[in-house]
mmCIF file of C-alpha atoms in Angstrom:
data_model
loop_
_atom_site.group_PDB
_atom_site.id
_atom_site.type_symbol
_atom_site.label_atom_id
_atom_site.label_comp_id
_atom_site.label_asym_id
_atom_site.label_seq_id
_atom_site.Cartn_x
_atom_site.Cartn_y
_atom_site.Cartn_z
ATOM 1 C CA MET A 1380 160.909 191.383 247.663
ATOM 2 C CA GLU A 1381 159.812 187.927 247.906
ATOM 3 C CA TYR A 1382 159.989 187.061 251.551
ATOM 4 C CA ASN A 1383 160.400 188.437 255.183
ATOM 5 C CA LEU A 1384 162.677 187.740 257.539
ATOM 6 C CA ARG A 1385 160.018 185.501 259.601
ATOM 7 C CA ASP A 1386 159.408 183.386 256.526
ATOM 8 C CA VAL A 1387 163.194 182.940 256.014
ATOM 9 C CA LEU A 1388 163.674 182.010 259.611
ATOM 10 C CA GLN A 1389 160.980 179.401 259.479
ATOM 11 C CA LYS A 1390 162.244 177.950 256.388
ATOM 12 C CA PHE A 1391 166.165 177.816 257.292
ATOM 13 C CA GLY A 1392 165.843 178.165 261.340
ATOM 14 C CA LYS A 1393 164.480 174.905 262.167
ATOM 15 C CA ASN A 1394 167.504 172.440 263.004
ATOM 16 C CA VAL A 1395 170.035 174.246 260.486
ATOM 17 C CA GLY A 1396 169.855 177.973 261.431
ATOM 18 C CA LEU A 1397 171.150 180.680 259.058
ATOM 19 C CA SER A 1398 174.910 180.367 258.134
ATOM 20 C CA LEU A 1399 177.257 182.884 259.926
ATOM 21 C CA GLN A 1400 177.748 184.496 256.522
ATOM 22 C CA ALA A 1401 174.263 185.239 256.272
ATOM 23 C CA VAL A 1402 173.880 186.436 259.483
ATOM 24 C CA ARG A 1403 176.918 188.747 258.888
ATOM 25 C CA SER A 1404 175.482 190.213 255.723
ATOM 26 C CA TYR A 1405 171.810 190.623 257.029
ATOM 27 C CA ALA A 1406 173.251 192.427 260.273
ATOM 28 C CA GLY A 1407 175.527 194.595 258.191
ATOM 29 C CA GLN A 1408 172.648 195.795 255.968
ATOM 30 C CA LEU A 1409 170.357 196.413 258.807
ATOM 31 C CA LEU A 1410 173.029 198.549 260.420
ATOM 32 C CA ALA A 1411 173.706 200.608 257.267
ATOM 33 C CA ALA A 1412 169.682 201.231 257.285
ATOM 34 C CA ALA A 1413 169.599 202.162 260.762
ATOM 35 C CA THR A 1414 172.530 204.623 260.266
ATOM 36 C CA HIS A 1415 170.703 205.937 257.334
ATOM 37 C CA LEU A 1416 167.681 206.521 259.112
ATOM 38 C CA LYS A 1417 169.431 208.316 262.010
ATOM 39 C CA ARG A 1418 171.258 210.387 259.441
ATOM 40 C CA HIS A 1419 168.039 211.715 258.218
ATOM 41 C CA TYR A 1420 166.321 212.028 261.908
ATOM 42 C CA LEU A 1421 163.859 209.330 261.290
ATOM 43 C CA LEU A 1422 162.719 206.674 263.513
ATOM 44 C CA HIS A 1423 161.107 203.400 262.742
ATOM 45 C CA LEU A 1424 158.921 202.240 265.565
ATOM 46 C CA ASP A 1425 157.955 199.068 264.274
ATOM 47 C CA ILE A 1426 161.215 196.941 263.557
ATOM 48 C CA LYS A 1427 160.194 193.356 263.600
ATOM 49 C CA PRO A 1428 161.149 190.179 261.497
ATOM 50 C CA ASP A 1429 157.765 190.784 259.224
ATOM 51 C CA ASN A 1430 159.092 194.294 258.332
ATOM 52 C CA ILE A 1431 162.418 193.065 257.205
ATOM 53 C CA LEU A 1432 161.993 191.913 253.557
ATOM 54 C CA VAL A 1433 164.591 189.481 252.072
ATOM 55 C CA SER A 1434 165.174 189.189 248.335
ATOM 56 C CA ALA A 1435 164.386 185.790 246.295
ATOM 57 C CA ASP A 1436 167.949 184.722 246.234
ATOM 58 C CA PHE A 1437 168.259 185.612 250.023
ATOM 59 C CA SER A 1438 171.560 188.040 249.601
ATOM 60 C CA ILE A 1439 169.603 191.507 249.976
ATOM 61 C CA VAL A 1440 167.390 192.613 253.009
ATOM 62 C CA GLN A 1441 165.623 195.804 253.291
ATOM 63 C CA LEU A 1442 163.938 197.641 256.297
ATOM 64 C CA ALA A 1443 160.299 198.319 255.499
#
């Protein structure tokens, strides 16, 4: 993964913001990750923008 969410927000968040489509996609992927963790009885104790990785084409996010 090329970026983290903090980098993406700094690059696109100033004066423009993320598109609604990107927010919807990222939220869906993060909720799927949280559901997967819950299903396997795991806790992620350090969820923050630095630990959310974003692909080079900005289409995929992963919880690190």
